[in-house]
PDB file of C-alpha atoms in Angstrom:
ATOM      1  CA  UNK A 284       9.949 -92.494  16.882  1.00 67.00           C
ATOM      2  CA  UNK A 285      12.155 -92.552  19.851  1.00 71.00           C
ATOM      3  CA  UNK A 286      11.239 -91.269  23.528  1.00 74.00           C
ATOM      4  CA  UNK A 287      13.350 -88.539  23.377  1.00 78.00           C
ATOM      5  CA  UNK A 288      11.585 -87.111  20.160  1.00 85.00           C
ATOM      6  CA  UNK A 289       8.110 -87.604  21.754  1.00 84.00           C
ATOM      7  CA  UNK A 290       9.154 -85.793  24.726  1.00 85.00           C
ATOM      8  CA  UNK A 291      10.381 -82.956  22.971  1.00 85.00           C
ATOM      9  CA  UNK A 292       6.553 -82.932  21.299  1.00 89.00           C
ATOM     10  CA  UNK A 293       4.835 -82.921  24.855  1.00 90.00           C
ATOM     11  CA  UNK A 294       7.035 -80.809  26.626  1.00 85.00           C
ATOM     12  CA  UNK A 295       9.214 -78.585  24.739  1.00 79.00           C
ATOM     13  CA  UNK A 296       8.316 -74.926  24.485  1.00 88.00           C
ATOM     14  CA  UNK A 297       8.267 -74.672  20.384  1.00 91.00           C
ATOM     15  CA  UNK A 298       7.494 -70.978  20.411  1.00 93.00           C
ATOM     16  CA  UNK A 299      10.427 -69.805  22.425  1.00 93.00           C
ATOM     17  CA  UNK A 300      12.352 -69.348  18.746  1.00 94.00           C
ATOM     18  CA  UNK A 301      11.276 -69.987  15.473  1.00 95.00           C
ATOM     19  CA  UNK A 302      11.862 -73.854  14.529  1.00 94.00           C
ATOM     20  CA  UNK A 303      14.249 -74.211  11.142  1.00 95.00           C
ATOM     21  CA  UNK A 304      11.997 -75.145   8.384  1.00 97.00           C
ATOM     22  CA  UNK A 305      12.144 -79.034   7.951  1.00 96.00           C
ATOM     23  CA  UNK A 306      13.551 -78.931   4.446  1.00 95.00           C
ATOM     24  CA  UNK A 307      14.542 -82.681   4.658  1.00 94.00           C
ATOM     25  CA  UNK A 308      11.123 -83.887   5.642  1.00 95.00           C
ATOM     26  CA  UNK A 309       9.382 -81.434   2.816  1.00 96.00           C
ATOM     27  CA  UNK A 310      11.415 -82.942   0.004  1.00 94.00           C
ATOM     28  CA  UNK A 311      11.026 -86.382   1.016  1.00 93.00           C
ATOM     29  CA  UNK A 312      10.242 -88.727  -2.020  1.00 92.00           C
ATOM     30  CA  UNK A 313       7.039 -90.995  -2.161  1.00 91.00           C
ATOM     31  CA  UNK A 314       5.154 -88.917   0.027  1.00 95.00           C
ATOM     32  CA  UNK A 315       1.842 -88.004  -1.319  1.00 96.00           C
ATOM     33  CA  UNK A 316       0.724 -84.565  -1.208  1.00 97.00           C
ATOM     34  CA  UNK A 317      -2.922 -83.318  -0.921  1.00 97.00           C
ATOM     35  CA  UNK A 318      -4.326 -81.539  -4.270  1.00 96.00           C
ATOM     36  CA  UNK A 319      -4.076 -77.561  -4.324  1.00 96.00           C
ATOM     37  CA  UNK A 320      -7.352 -76.303  -2.592  1.00 93.00           C
ATOM     38  CA  UNK A 321      -9.204 -73.490  -4.114  1.00 89.00           C
ATOM     39  CA  UNK A 322      -8.884 -70.084  -2.474  1.00 94.00           C
ATOM     40  CA  UNK A 323     -12.025 -67.870  -2.523  1.00 95.00           C
ATOM     41  CA  UNK A 324     -10.837 -64.961  -0.800  1.00 97.00           C
ATOM     42  CA  UNK A 325     -10.952 -61.392  -1.724  1.00 97.00           C
ATOM     43  CA  UNK A 326      -7.927 -59.363  -0.494  1.00 97.00           C
ATOM     44  CA  UNK A 327      -9.193 -58.397   2.818  1.00 98.00           C
ATOM     45  CA  UNK A 328      -9.966 -62.346   3.669  1.00 98.00           C
ATOM     46  CA  UNK A 329      -6.546 -63.306   2.407  1.00 98.00           C
ATOM     47  CA  UNK A 330      -5.370 -60.966   5.045  1.00 98.00           C
ATOM     48  CA  UNK A 331      -7.894 -62.164   7.551  1.00 98.00           C
ATOM     49  CA  UNK A 332      -6.533 -65.875   6.607  1.00 98.00           C
ATOM     50  CA  UNK A 333      -2.901 -64.879   7.773  1.00 99.00           C
ATOM     51  CA  UNK A 334      -4.125 -62.935  10.813  1.00 98.00           C
ATOM     52  CA  UNK A 335      -5.872 -65.968  12.071  1.00 98.00           C
ATOM     53  CA  UNK A 336      -2.780 -68.256  11.914  1.00 98.00           C
ATOM     54  CA  UNK A 337      -0.566 -65.874  13.184  1.00 98.00           C
ATOM     55  CA  UNK A 338      -2.644 -65.544  16.395  1.00 97.00           C
ATOM     56  CA  UNK A 339      -1.042 -68.748  17.271  1.00 97.00           C
ATOM     57  CA  UNK A 340       2.934 -67.300  17.466  1.00 97.00           C
ATOM     58  CA  UNK A 341       4.146 -64.456  19.399  1.00 97.00           C
ATOM     59  CA  UNK A 342       4.285 -61.280  17.905  1.00 97.00           C
ATOM     60  CA  UNK A 343       7.798 -61.004  17.443  1.00 97.00           C
ATOM     61  CA  UNK A 344       7.672 -63.789  14.865  1.00 98.00           C
ATOM     62  CA  UNK A 345       4.941 -62.354  12.864  1.00 98.00           C
ATOM     63  CA  UNK A 346       6.811 -60.329  10.401  1.00 96.00           C
ATOM     64  CA  UNK A 347       9.090 -63.174   9.242  1.00 96.00           C
ATOM     65  CA  UNK A 348       6.056 -65.562   9.077  1.00 98.00           C
ATOM     66  CA  UNK A 349       3.254 -63.365   7.696  1.00 98.00           C
ATOM     67  CA  UNK A 350       5.215 -63.466   4.360  1.00 98.00           C
ATOM     68  CA  UNK A 351       5.640 -67.443   4.534  1.00 98.00           C
ATOM     69  CA  UNK A 352       2.010 -67.944   5.312  1.00 99.00           C
ATOM     70  CA  UNK A 353       0.977 -66.001   2.558  1.00 98.00           C
ATOM     71  CA  UNK A 354       3.066 -67.915  -0.010  1.00 98.00           C
ATOM     72  CA  UNK A 355       1.617 -71.177   1.706  1.00 98.00           C
ATOM     73  CA  UNK A 356      -2.565 -70.057   1.235  1.00 98.00           C
ATOM     74  CA  UNK A 357      -1.545 -68.898  -2.725  1.00 97.00           C
ATOM     75  CA  UNK A 358       0.475 -72.121  -3.504  1.00 97.00           C
ATOM     76  CA  UNK A 359      -1.417 -74.495  -1.614  1.00 97.00           C
ATOM     77  CA  UNK A 360      -4.539 -72.947  -1.040  1.00 96.00           C
ATOM     78  CA  UNK A 361      -4.400 -73.506   2.510  1.00 98.00           C
ATOM     79  CA  UNK A 362      -2.244 -72.378   5.534  1.00 99.00           C
ATOM     80  CA  UNK A 363      -0.717 -75.641   6.809  1.00 99.00           C
ATOM     81  CA  UNK A 364       2.447 -73.828   8.758  1.00 98.00           C
ATOM     82  CA  UNK A 365       4.850 -76.574   7.567  1.00 98.00           C
ATOM     83  CA  UNK A 366       7.458 -74.704   9.533  1.00 98.00           C
ATOM     84  CA  UNK A 367       6.364 -76.355  12.547  1.00 97.00           C
ATOM     85  CA  UNK A 368       5.987 -79.905  11.346  1.00 97.00           C
ATOM     86  CA  UNK A 369       8.422 -82.079  12.880  1.00 95.00           C
ATOM     87  CA  UNK A 370      11.505 -83.203  11.077  1.00 93.00           C
ATOM     88  CA  UNK A 371      11.053 -86.660  11.363  1.00 93.00           C
ATOM     89  CA  UNK A 372       8.522 -89.484  10.779  1.00 92.00           C
ATOM     90  CA  UNK A 373       5.749 -89.347  13.030  1.00 95.00           C
ATOM     91  CA  UNK A 374       5.466 -92.735  14.563  1.00 94.00           C
ATOM     92  CA  UNK A 375       3.643 -93.917  17.662  1.00 94.00           C
ATOM     93  CA  UNK A 376       5.915 -95.980  20.240  1.00 93.00           C
ATOM     94  CA  UNK A 377       4.042 -98.299  22.862  1.00 94.00           C
ATOM     95  CA  UNK A 378       1.916 -96.072  25.271  1.00 95.00           C
ATOM     96  CA  UNK A 379       4.187 -96.908  28.322  1.00 94.00           C
ATOM     97  CA  UNK A 380       6.938 -94.514  26.421  1.00 94.00           C
ATOM     98  CA  UNK A 381       4.410 -91.645  26.048  1.00 94.00           C
ATOM     99  CA  UNK A 382       4.941 -89.767  29.322  1.00 92.00           C
ATOM    100  CA  UNK A 383       2.017 -87.818  30.454  1.00 94.00           C
ATOM    101  CA  UNK A 384       0.559 -86.994  33.608  1.00 92.00           C
ATOM    102  CA  UNK A 385      -2.185 -89.620  32.849  1.00 93.00           C
ATOM    103  CA  UNK A 386      -2.836 -92.737  30.745  1.00 96.00           C
ATOM    104  CA  UNK A 387      -5.962 -91.334  29.100  1.00 96.00           C
ATOM    105  CA  UNK A 388      -4.311 -88.577  27.440  1.00 97.00           C
ATOM    106  CA  UNK A 389      -1.117 -90.694  26.547  1.00 96.00           C
ATOM    107  CA  UNK A 390      -4.061 -92.704  24.682  1.00 97.00           C
ATOM    108  CA  UNK A 391      -5.124 -89.736  22.909  1.00 97.00           C
ATOM    109  CA  UNK A 392      -1.332 -89.151  22.030  1.00 97.00           C
ATOM    110  CA  UNK A 393      -0.954 -92.351  20.500  1.00 96.00           C
ATOM    111  CA  UNK A 394      -4.120 -92.100  18.691  1.00 96.00           C
ATOM    112  CA  UNK A 395      -3.109 -88.542  17.053  1.00 97.00           C
ATOM    113  CA  UNK A 396       0.585 -89.984  16.031  1.00 96.00           C
ATOM    114  CA  UNK A 397      -1.340 -93.230  14.461  1.00 95.00           C
ATOM    115  CA  UNK A 398      -3.274 -91.141  12.230  1.00 95.00           C
ATOM    116  CA  UNK A 399      -0.286 -89.150  11.106  1.00 96.00           C
ATOM    117  CA  UNK A 400       1.823 -91.873  10.473  1.00 96.00           C
ATOM    118  CA  UNK A 401       3.168 -91.528   6.968  1.00 95.00           C
ATOM    119  CA  UNK A 402       2.335 -95.246   6.424  1.00 94.00           C
ATOM    120  CA  UNK A 403      -0.913 -94.854   7.344  1.00 94.00           C
ATOM    121  CA  UNK A 404      -2.097 -91.085   6.560  1.00 95.00           C
ATOM    122  CA  UNK A 405      -3.369 -90.041   3.147  1.00 95.00           C
ATOM    123  CA  UNK A 406      -1.366 -86.842   2.902  1.00 97.00           C
ATOM    124  CA  UNK A 407       0.579 -86.732   6.257  1.00 97.00           C
ATOM    125  CA  UNK A 408       2.415 -83.441   5.438  1.00 98.00           C
ATOM    126  CA  UNK A 409      -1.127 -81.989   5.088  1.00 98.00           C
ATOM    127  CA  UNK A 410      -2.310 -83.731   8.396  1.00 98.00           C
ATOM    128  CA  UNK A 411      -5.123 -85.403   5.863  1.00 96.00           C
ATOM    129  CA  UNK A 412      -5.354 -89.337   7.168  1.00 94.00           C
ATOM    130  CA  UNK A 413      -8.052 -90.399   4.365  1.00 91.00           C
ATOM    131  CA  UNK A 414     -10.719 -89.444   2.014  1.00 89.00           C
ATOM    132  CA  UNK A 415      -8.850 -86.701   0.451  1.00 90.00           C
ATOM    133  CA  UNK A 416      -9.499 -84.198   3.241  1.00 90.00           C
ATOM    134  CA  UNK A 417     -10.011 -86.095   6.302  1.00 91.00           C
ATOM    135  CA  UNK A 418      -7.877 -84.025   8.459  1.00 95.00           C
ATOM    136  CA  UNK A 419      -6.518 -84.421  12.077  1.00 96.00           C
ATOM    137  CA  UNK A 420      -5.609 -80.706  12.648  1.00 97.00           C
ATOM    138  CA  UNK A 421      -6.010 -77.753   9.908  1.00 97.00           C
ATOM    139  CA  UNK A 422      -2.065 -76.654  10.728  1.00 98.00           C
ATOM    140  CA  UNK A 423       0.796 -77.787  12.132  1.00 98.00           C
ATOM    141  CA  UNK A 424       0.706 -75.380  14.862  1.00 98.00           C
ATOM    142  CA  UNK A 425      -2.331 -76.617  16.187  1.00 98.00           C
ATOM    143  CA  UNK A 426      -0.790 -80.296  16.329  1.00 98.00           C
ATOM    144  CA  UNK A 427       2.046 -78.981  18.571  1.00 97.00           C
ATOM    145  CA  UNK A 428      -0.143 -76.842  21.126  1.00 97.00           C
ATOM    146  CA  UNK A 429      -2.681 -80.049  21.388  1.00 97.00           C
ATOM    147  CA  UNK A 430       0.219 -82.462  22.294  1.00 97.00           C
ATOM    148  CA  UNK A 431       1.808 -79.526  24.576  1.00 96.00           C
ATOM    149  CA  UNK A 432      -1.713 -79.299  26.231  1.00 97.00           C
ATOM    150  CA  UNK A 433      -2.130 -83.411  26.453  1.00 97.00           C
ATOM    151  CA  UNK A 434       1.203 -83.455  28.212  1.00 95.00           C
ATOM    152  CA  UNK A 435       0.363 -81.503  30.810  1.00 95.00           C
ATOM    153  CA  UNK A 436      -3.527 -82.303  31.546  1.00 96.00           C
ATOM    154  CA  UNK A 437      -4.414 -83.971  34.568  1.00 96.00           C
ATOM    155  CA  UNK A 438      -7.468 -86.108  35.252  1.00 95.00           C
ATOM    156  CA  UNK A 439      -9.324 -82.927  36.521  1.00 97.00           C
ATOM    157  CA  UNK A 440      -8.951 -81.145  32.992  1.00 98.00           C
ATOM    158  CA  UNK A 441     -10.999 -81.532  29.562  1.00 98.00           C
ATOM    159  CA  UNK A 442      -9.337 -80.216  26.484  1.00 98.00           C
ATOM    160  CA  UNK A 443     -11.751 -78.553  24.191  1.00 97.00           C
ATOM    161  CA  UNK A 444     -11.237 -78.665  20.647  1.00 96.00           C
ATOM    162  CA  UNK A 445     -12.928 -76.888  17.714  1.00 94.00           C
ATOM    163  CA  UNK A 446     -11.984 -77.886  13.937  1.00 93.00           C
ATOM    164  CA  UNK A 447      -8.591 -78.536  15.018  1.00 94.00           C
ATOM    165  CA  UNK A 448      -8.224 -75.602  17.114  1.00 96.00           C
ATOM    166  CA  UNK A 449      -7.500 -76.157  21.057  1.00 97.00           C
ATOM    167  CA  UNK A 450      -9.278 -74.002  23.112  1.00 95.00           C
ATOM    168  CA  UNK A 451      -7.253 -74.612  26.258  1.00 96.00           C
ATOM    169  CA  UNK A 452      -7.507 -76.863  29.297  1.00 98.00           C
ATOM    170  CA  UNK A 453     -10.699 -76.636  31.420  1.00 98.00           C
ATOM    171  CA  UNK A 454     -11.596 -77.357  34.666  1.00 98.00           C
ATOM    172  CA  UNK A 455     -13.609 -80.732  35.052  1.00 98.00           C
ATOM    173  CA  UNK A 456     -13.634 -84.007  37.034  1.00 97.00           C
ATOM    174  CA  UNK A 457     -11.875 -87.495  36.775  1.00 95.00           C
ATOM    175  CA  UNK A 458     -15.006 -88.766  35.260  1.00 96.00           C
ATOM    176  CA  UNK A 459     -15.508 -86.334  32.526  1.00 97.00           C
ATOM    177  CA  UNK A 460     -14.255 -86.483  29.062  1.00 96.00           C
ATOM    178  CA  UNK A 461     -10.376 -85.742  28.684  1.00 96.00           C
ATOM    179  CA  UNK A 462     -11.203 -84.331  25.421  1.00 97.00           C
ATOM    180  CA  UNK A 463     -14.203 -83.011  23.386  1.00 96.00           C
ATOM    181  CA  UNK A 464     -14.356 -82.316  19.660  1.00 94.00           C
ATOM    182  CA  UNK A 465     -16.388 -80.579  17.332  1.00 92.00           C
ATOM    183  CA  UNK A 466     -15.285 -80.604  13.582  1.00 89.00           C
ATOM    184  CA  UNK A 467     -16.784 -78.821  10.530  1.00 84.00           C
ATOM    185  CA  UNK A 468     -19.051 -76.371  12.378  1.00 79.00           C
ATOM    186  CA  UNK A 469     -21.080 -75.059   9.625  1.00 82.00           C
ATOM    187  CA  UNK A 470     -24.837 -73.446   9.817  1.00 82.00           C
ATOM    188  CA  UNK A 471     -26.788 -75.523   7.656  1.00 84.00           C
ATOM    189  CA  UNK A 472     -28.432 -72.539   5.829  1.00 86.00           C
ATOM    190  CA  UNK A 473     -24.487 -71.561   5.206  1.00 83.00           C
ATOM    191  CA  UNK A 474     -23.052 -74.846   4.580  1.00 85.00           C
ATOM    192  CA  UNK A 475     -22.545 -74.559   0.868  1.00 90.00           C
ATOM    193  CA  UNK A 476     -19.461 -75.904  -0.785  1.00 88.00           C
ATOM    194  CA  UNK A 477     -18.347 -72.744  -1.578  1.00 92.00           C
ATOM    195  CA  UNK A 478     -18.571 -71.200   1.791  1.00 92.00           C
ATOM    196  CA  UNK A 479     -17.236 -74.195   3.326  1.00 91.00           C
ATOM    197  CA  UNK A 480     -13.875 -73.574   0.810  1.00 93.00           C
ATOM    198  CA  UNK A 481     -13.986 -70.234   2.020  1.00 95.00           C
ATOM    199  CA  UNK A 482     -14.090 -70.776   5.524  1.00 94.00           C
ATOM    200  CA  UNK A 483     -11.377 -73.599   5.141  1.00 94.00           C
ATOM    201  CA  UNK A 484      -9.142 -71.238   3.599  1.00 96.00           C
ATOM    202  CA  UNK A 485      -9.699 -68.836   6.264  1.00 97.00           C
ATOM    203  CA  UNK A 486      -8.443 -71.639   8.448  1.00 96.00           C
ATOM    204  CA  UNK A 487     -11.624 -71.568  10.783  1.00 94.00           C
ATOM    205  CA  UNK A 488     -13.069 -74.801   9.964  1.00 93.00           C
ATOM    206  CA  UNK A 489     -11.762 -78.575   8.665  1.00 92.00           C
ATOM    207  CA  UNK A 490     -13.635 -81.851   8.001  1.00 89.00           C
ATOM    208  CA  UNK A 491     -12.236 -84.373   9.920  1.00 85.00           C
ATOM    209  CA  UNK A 492     -14.604 -87.001   8.123  1.00 84.00           C
ATOM    210  CA  UNK A 493     -15.696 -89.665  10.477  1.00 77.00           C
ATOM    211  CA  UNK A 494     -12.441 -90.633  12.106  1.00 81.00           C
ATOM    212  CA  UNK A 495      -9.298 -88.401  10.768  1.00 85.00           C
ATOM    213  CA  UNK A 496     -11.127 -85.540  13.340  1.00 88.00           C
ATOM    214  CA  UNK A 497     -11.463 -87.517  16.182  1.00 87.00           C
ATOM    215  CA  UNK A 498      -8.060 -89.423  15.836  1.00 90.00           C
ATOM    216  CA  UNK A 499      -9.683 -92.816  15.917  1.00 86.00           C
ATOM    217  CA  UNK A 500      -9.122 -93.733  12.023  1.00 86.00           C
ATOM    218  CA  UNK A 501      -8.533 -97.670  11.558  1.00 79.00           C
ATOM    219  CA  UNK A 502      -8.110 -97.823   8.233  1.00 78.00           C
ATOM    220  CA  UNK A 503     -10.052 -99.821   5.496  1.00 76.00           C
ATOM    221  CA  UNK A 504     -12.033-102.288   7.848  1.00 76.00           C
ATOM    222  CA  UNK A 505     -13.630 -99.121   9.015  1.00 73.00           C
ATOM    223  CA  UNK A 506     -14.630 -98.533   5.243  1.00 74.00           C
ATOM    224  CA  UNK A 507     -15.399-102.121   4.603  1.00 81.00           C
ATOM    225  CA  UNK A 508     -17.367-102.457   7.833  1.00 76.00           C
ATOM    226  CA  UNK A 509     -19.860 -99.219   7.474  1.00 76.00           C
ATOM    227  CA  UNK A 510     -20.286-100.060   3.814  1.00 82.00           C
ATOM    228  CA  UNK A 511     -21.413-103.492   4.649  1.00 86.00           C
ATOM    229  CA  UNK A 512     -23.911-102.348   7.584  1.00 85.00           C
ATOM    230  CA  UNK A 513     -25.227 -99.530   5.110  1.00 85.00           C
ATOM    231  CA  UNK A 514     -26.013-102.347   2.465  1.00 87.00           C
ATOM    232  CA  UNK A 515     -27.861-104.599   5.151  1.00 88.00           C
ATOM    233  CA  UNK A 516     -30.049-101.961   6.094  1.00 78.00           C
TER     234      UNK A 516
END
């Protein structure tokens, strides 16, 4: 992926107008897709799922996108916001070609791009790196927003992430983490498979596995290492 494309992801105002639907990418052969998820939602909850994703975009686009997002929910069991997926393969360039205001932010961008590289990710268009449901983000708007934040973040700011949702940049200091991430936040008394499916369909939680949601997947070697250590113990 060239420097110009990286620059557009980091600095371009992708919400100034609706991007064209990436038909070329969506129709690429040899791309594996995530299984269709269940939608354990009633009519009011389906409306809420659409409202939840529409909060990311200006109200002038709501009428056009509401039907599109509803169709995604019914078809795939989740709203991935495919329209906002880049219409090119995601590849991480050398870190020196990632133009952020500090190297820490550039390193995070590199990690995100590596985790969504179609040669690495299990279901790249559904933002799943591995394990069938280990997501980097819940939808492509979150991906675009997060890269925008990382593109402008300085060394005295921290980006807060909750299940793929970028809450925003908060004042911190140079020795603080540049990003704080929490994924799959479910109260233990309510952390059943049924309720997780419900809240995933609503777009308010996601499962990042051990390393996908924290952008640090290292491939099968991580599984081999973890299994070996567990066996020894």
